[in-house]
PDB file of C-alpha atoms and ligand atoms in Angstrom:
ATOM      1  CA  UNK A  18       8.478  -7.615 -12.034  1.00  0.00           C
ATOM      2  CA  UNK A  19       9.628  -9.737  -9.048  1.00  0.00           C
ATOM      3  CA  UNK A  20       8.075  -9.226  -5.562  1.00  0.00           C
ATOM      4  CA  UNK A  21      11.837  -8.503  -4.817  1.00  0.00           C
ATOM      5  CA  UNK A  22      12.134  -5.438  -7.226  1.00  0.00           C
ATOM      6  CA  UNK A  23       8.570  -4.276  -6.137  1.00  0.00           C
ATOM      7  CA  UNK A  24      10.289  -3.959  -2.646  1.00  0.00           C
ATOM      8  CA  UNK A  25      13.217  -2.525  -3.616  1.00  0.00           C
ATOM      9  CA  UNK A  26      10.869   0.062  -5.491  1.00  0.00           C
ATOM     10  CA  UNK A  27       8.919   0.418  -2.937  1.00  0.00           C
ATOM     11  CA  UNK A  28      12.369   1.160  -0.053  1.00  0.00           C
ATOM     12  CA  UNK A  29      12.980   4.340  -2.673  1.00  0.00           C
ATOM     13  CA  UNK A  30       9.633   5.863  -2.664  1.00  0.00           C
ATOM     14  CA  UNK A  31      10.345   5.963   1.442  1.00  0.00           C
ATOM     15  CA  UNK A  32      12.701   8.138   1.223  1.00  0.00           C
ATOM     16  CA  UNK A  33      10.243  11.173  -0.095  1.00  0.00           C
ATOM     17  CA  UNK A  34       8.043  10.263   3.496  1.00  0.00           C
ATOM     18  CA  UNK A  35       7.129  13.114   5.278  1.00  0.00           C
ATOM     19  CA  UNK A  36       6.440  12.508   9.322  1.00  0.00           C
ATOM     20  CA  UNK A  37       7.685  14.215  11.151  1.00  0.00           C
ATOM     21  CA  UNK A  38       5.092  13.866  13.990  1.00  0.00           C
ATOM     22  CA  UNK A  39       5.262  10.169  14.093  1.00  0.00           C
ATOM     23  CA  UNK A  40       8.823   9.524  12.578  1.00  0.00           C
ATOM     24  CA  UNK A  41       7.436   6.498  11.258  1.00  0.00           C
ATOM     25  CA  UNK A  42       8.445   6.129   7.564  1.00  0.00           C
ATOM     26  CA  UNK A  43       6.556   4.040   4.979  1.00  0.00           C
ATOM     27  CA  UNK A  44       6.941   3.801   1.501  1.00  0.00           C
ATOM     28  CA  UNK A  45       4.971   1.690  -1.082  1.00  0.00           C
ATOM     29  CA  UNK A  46       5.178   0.508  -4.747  1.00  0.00           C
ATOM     30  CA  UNK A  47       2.045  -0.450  -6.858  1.00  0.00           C
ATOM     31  CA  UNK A  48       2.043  -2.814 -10.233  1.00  0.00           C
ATOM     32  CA  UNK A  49      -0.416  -1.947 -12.473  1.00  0.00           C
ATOM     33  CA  UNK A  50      -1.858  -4.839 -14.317  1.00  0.00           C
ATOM     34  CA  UNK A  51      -0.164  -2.652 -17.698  1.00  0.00           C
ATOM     35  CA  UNK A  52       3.093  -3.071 -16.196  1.00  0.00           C
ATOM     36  CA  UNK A  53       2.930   0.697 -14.943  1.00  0.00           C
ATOM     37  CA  UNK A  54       4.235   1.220 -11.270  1.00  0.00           C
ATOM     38  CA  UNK A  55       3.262   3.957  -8.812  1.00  0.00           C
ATOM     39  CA  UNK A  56       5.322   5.204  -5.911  1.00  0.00           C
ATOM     40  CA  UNK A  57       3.694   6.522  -2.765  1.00  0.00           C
ATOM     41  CA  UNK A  58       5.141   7.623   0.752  1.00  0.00           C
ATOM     42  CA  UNK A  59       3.431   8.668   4.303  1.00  0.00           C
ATOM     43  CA  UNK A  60       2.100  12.015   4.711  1.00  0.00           C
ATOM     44  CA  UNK A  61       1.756  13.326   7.879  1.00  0.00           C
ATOM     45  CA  UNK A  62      -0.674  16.487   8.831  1.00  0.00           C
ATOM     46  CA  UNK A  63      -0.369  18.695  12.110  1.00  0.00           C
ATOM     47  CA  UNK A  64      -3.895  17.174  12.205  1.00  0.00           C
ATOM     48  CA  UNK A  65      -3.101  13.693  12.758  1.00  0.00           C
ATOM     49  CA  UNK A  66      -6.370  12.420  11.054  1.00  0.00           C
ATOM     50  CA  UNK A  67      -5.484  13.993   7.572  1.00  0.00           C
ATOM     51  CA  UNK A  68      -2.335  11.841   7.436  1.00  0.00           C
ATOM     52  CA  UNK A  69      -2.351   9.484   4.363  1.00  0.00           C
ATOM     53  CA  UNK A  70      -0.829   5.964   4.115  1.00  0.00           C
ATOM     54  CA  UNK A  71       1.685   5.119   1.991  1.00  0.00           C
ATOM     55  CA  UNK A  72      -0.756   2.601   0.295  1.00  0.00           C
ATOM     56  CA  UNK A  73      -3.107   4.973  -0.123  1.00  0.00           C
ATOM     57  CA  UNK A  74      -1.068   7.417  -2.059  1.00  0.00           C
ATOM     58  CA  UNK A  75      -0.064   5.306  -4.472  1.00  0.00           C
ATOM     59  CA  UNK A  76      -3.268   3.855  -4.933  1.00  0.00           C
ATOM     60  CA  UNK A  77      -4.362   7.151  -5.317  1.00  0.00           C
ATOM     61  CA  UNK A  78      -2.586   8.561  -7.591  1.00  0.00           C
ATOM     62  CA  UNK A  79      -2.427   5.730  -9.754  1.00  0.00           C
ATOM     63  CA  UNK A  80      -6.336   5.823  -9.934  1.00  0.00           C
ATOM     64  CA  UNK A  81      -6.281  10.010 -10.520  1.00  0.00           C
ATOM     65  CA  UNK A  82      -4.248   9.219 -13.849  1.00  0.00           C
ATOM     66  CA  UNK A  83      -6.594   7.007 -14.942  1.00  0.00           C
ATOM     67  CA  UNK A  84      -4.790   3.371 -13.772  1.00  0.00           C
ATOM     68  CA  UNK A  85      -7.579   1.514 -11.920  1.00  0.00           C
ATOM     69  CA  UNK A  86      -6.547  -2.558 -12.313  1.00  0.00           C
ATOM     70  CA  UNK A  87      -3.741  -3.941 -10.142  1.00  0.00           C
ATOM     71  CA  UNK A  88      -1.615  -6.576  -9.337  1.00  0.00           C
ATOM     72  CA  UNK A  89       0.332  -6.470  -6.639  1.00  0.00           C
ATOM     73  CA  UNK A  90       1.881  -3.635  -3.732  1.00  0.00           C
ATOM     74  CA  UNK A  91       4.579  -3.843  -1.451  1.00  0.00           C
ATOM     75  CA  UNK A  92       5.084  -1.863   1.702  1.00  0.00           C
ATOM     76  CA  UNK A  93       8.207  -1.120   3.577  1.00  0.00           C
ATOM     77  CA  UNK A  94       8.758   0.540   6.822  1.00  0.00           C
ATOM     78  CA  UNK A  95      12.033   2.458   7.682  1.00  0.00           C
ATOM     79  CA  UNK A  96      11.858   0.381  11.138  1.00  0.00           C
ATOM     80  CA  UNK A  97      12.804  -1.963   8.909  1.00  0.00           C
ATOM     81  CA  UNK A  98      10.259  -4.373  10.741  1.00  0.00           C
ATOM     82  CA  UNK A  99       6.925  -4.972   8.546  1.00  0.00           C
ATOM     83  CA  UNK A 100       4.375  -1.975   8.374  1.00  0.00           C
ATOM     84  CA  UNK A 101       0.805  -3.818   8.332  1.00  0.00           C
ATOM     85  CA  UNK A 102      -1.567  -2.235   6.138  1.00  0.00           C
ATOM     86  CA  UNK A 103      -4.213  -0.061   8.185  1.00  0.00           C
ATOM     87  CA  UNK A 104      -7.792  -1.089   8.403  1.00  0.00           C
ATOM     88  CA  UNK A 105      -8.507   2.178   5.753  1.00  0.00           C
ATOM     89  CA  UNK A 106      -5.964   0.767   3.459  1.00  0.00           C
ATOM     90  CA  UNK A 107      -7.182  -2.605   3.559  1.00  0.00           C
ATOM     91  CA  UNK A 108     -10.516  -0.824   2.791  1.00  0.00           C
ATOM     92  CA  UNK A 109      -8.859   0.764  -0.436  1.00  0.00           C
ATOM     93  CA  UNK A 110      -7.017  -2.012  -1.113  1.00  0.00           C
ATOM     94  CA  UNK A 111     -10.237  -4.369  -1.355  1.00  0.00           C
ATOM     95  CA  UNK A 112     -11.631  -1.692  -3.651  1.00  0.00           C
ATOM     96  CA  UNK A 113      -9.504  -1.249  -6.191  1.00  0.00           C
ATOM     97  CA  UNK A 114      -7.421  -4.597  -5.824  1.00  0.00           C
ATOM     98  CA  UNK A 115      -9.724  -7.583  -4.481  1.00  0.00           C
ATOM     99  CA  UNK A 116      -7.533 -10.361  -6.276  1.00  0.00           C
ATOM    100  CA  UNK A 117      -4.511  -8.623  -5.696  1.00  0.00           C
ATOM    101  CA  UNK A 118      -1.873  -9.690  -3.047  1.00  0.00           C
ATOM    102  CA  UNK A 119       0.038  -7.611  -0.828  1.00  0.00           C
ATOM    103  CA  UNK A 120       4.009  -7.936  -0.096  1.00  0.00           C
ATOM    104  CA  UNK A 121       5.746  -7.156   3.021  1.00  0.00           C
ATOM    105  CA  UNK A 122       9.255  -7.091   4.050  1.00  0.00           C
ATOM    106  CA  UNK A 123      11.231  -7.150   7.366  1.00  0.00           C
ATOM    107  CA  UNK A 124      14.932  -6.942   7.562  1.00  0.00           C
ATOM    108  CA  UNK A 125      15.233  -9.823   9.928  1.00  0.00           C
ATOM    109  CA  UNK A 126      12.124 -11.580   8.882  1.00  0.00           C
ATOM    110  CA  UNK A 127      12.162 -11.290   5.529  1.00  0.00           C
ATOM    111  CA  UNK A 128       9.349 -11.142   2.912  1.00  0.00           C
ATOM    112  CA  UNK A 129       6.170 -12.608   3.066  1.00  0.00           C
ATOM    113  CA  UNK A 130       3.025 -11.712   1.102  1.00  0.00           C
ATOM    114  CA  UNK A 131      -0.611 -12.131   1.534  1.00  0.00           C
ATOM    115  CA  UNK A 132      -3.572 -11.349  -0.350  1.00  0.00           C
ATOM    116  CA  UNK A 133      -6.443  -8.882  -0.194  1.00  0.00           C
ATOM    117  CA  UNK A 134      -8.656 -10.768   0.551  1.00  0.00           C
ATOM    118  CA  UNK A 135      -6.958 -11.986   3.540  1.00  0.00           C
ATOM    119  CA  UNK A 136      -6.660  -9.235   4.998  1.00  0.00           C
ATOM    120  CA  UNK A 137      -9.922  -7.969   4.623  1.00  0.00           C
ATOM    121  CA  UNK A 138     -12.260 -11.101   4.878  1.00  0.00           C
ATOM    122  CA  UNK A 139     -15.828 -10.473   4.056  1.00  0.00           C
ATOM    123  CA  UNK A 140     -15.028  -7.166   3.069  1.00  0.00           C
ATOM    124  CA  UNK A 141     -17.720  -4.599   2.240  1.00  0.00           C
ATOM    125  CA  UNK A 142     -17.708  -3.813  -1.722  1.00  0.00           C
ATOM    126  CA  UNK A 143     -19.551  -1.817  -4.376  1.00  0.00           C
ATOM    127  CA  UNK A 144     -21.903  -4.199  -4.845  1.00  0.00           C
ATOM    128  CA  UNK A 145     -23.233  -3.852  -1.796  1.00  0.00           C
ATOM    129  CA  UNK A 146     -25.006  -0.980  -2.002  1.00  0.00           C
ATOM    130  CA  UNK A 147     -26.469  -1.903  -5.159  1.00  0.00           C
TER     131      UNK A 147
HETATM  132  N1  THU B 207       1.380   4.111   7.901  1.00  0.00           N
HETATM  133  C1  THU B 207       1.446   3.858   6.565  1.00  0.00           C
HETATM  134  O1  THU B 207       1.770   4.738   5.759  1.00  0.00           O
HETATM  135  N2  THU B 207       1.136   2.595   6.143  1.00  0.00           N
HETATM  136  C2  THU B 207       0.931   1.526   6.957  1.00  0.00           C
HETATM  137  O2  THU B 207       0.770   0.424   6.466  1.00  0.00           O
HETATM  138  C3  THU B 207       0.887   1.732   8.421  1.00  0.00           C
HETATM  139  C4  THU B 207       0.944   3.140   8.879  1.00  0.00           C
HETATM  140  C5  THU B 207       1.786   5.440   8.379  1.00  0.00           C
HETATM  141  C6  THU B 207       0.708   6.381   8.814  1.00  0.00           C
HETATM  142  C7  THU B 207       1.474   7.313   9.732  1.00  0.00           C
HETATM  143  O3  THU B 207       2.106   8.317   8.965  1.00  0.00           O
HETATM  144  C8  THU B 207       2.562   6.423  10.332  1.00  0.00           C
HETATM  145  O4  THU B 207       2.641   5.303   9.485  1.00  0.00           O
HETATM  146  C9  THU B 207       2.292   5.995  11.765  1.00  0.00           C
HETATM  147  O5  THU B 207       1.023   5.446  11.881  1.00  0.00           O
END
């Protein structure tokens, strides 16, 4: 699966985004490392701190059917400009993908990718806490 296709992937599963408080619409497409993908989208809450990141839903539900080793994401924004991964999604990202990379795209910019761990330098991790 190219980085391209991921993105394209990713620009359908914006369509299903649902804010309509922030109009802001975000979709994202996760490779599993078995090939599988997972589609997630923005969802927005009257309560703006229940919203959930596109990131974070597909992350999510990936890991709810059992899919916990990734390889890449990519995120879109319908602003068509690049939608930065939140410091919660980084978070979640660095927990279920630390070796992963992360792909971005911008209409005018075009794509560029980066990886977990450069977003998220020194990030805090399971084993931590041990
Ligand atoms: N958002 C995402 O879904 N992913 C990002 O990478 C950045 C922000 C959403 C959350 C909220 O629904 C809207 O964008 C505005 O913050």
């Amino acid at each position: 699966m190219t980085d391209r296709e991921l993105v394209n992937i990713a620009k359908d599963a914006m369509e299903k985004a649902y804010a309509p408080y922030s109009h802001f619409k975000v979709g994202a497409a996760l490779l599993a490392k078995d090939g599988r993908v997972f589609k997630g989208c923005n969802i927005e809450n009257a309560s703006y701190g229940a919203t959930n990141c596109a990131e974070r839903t597909a992350i999510f539900k990936a890991v709810s059917e059992g899919c916990r080793e990734f390889e890449k994401i990519a995120i879109v924004a319908g602003s068509g400009d690049y939608a930065s991964p939140c410091g919660i999604c980084r978070q979640v990202l660095f927990e279920f993908m630390p070796d992963g990379k992360v792909i971005l795209d911008s209409k005018e910019k075009g794509m560029v990718t980066f990886s977990v761990q450069e977003l998220l330098p020194f990030g805090f991790r399971g084993e931590d806490i041990k």
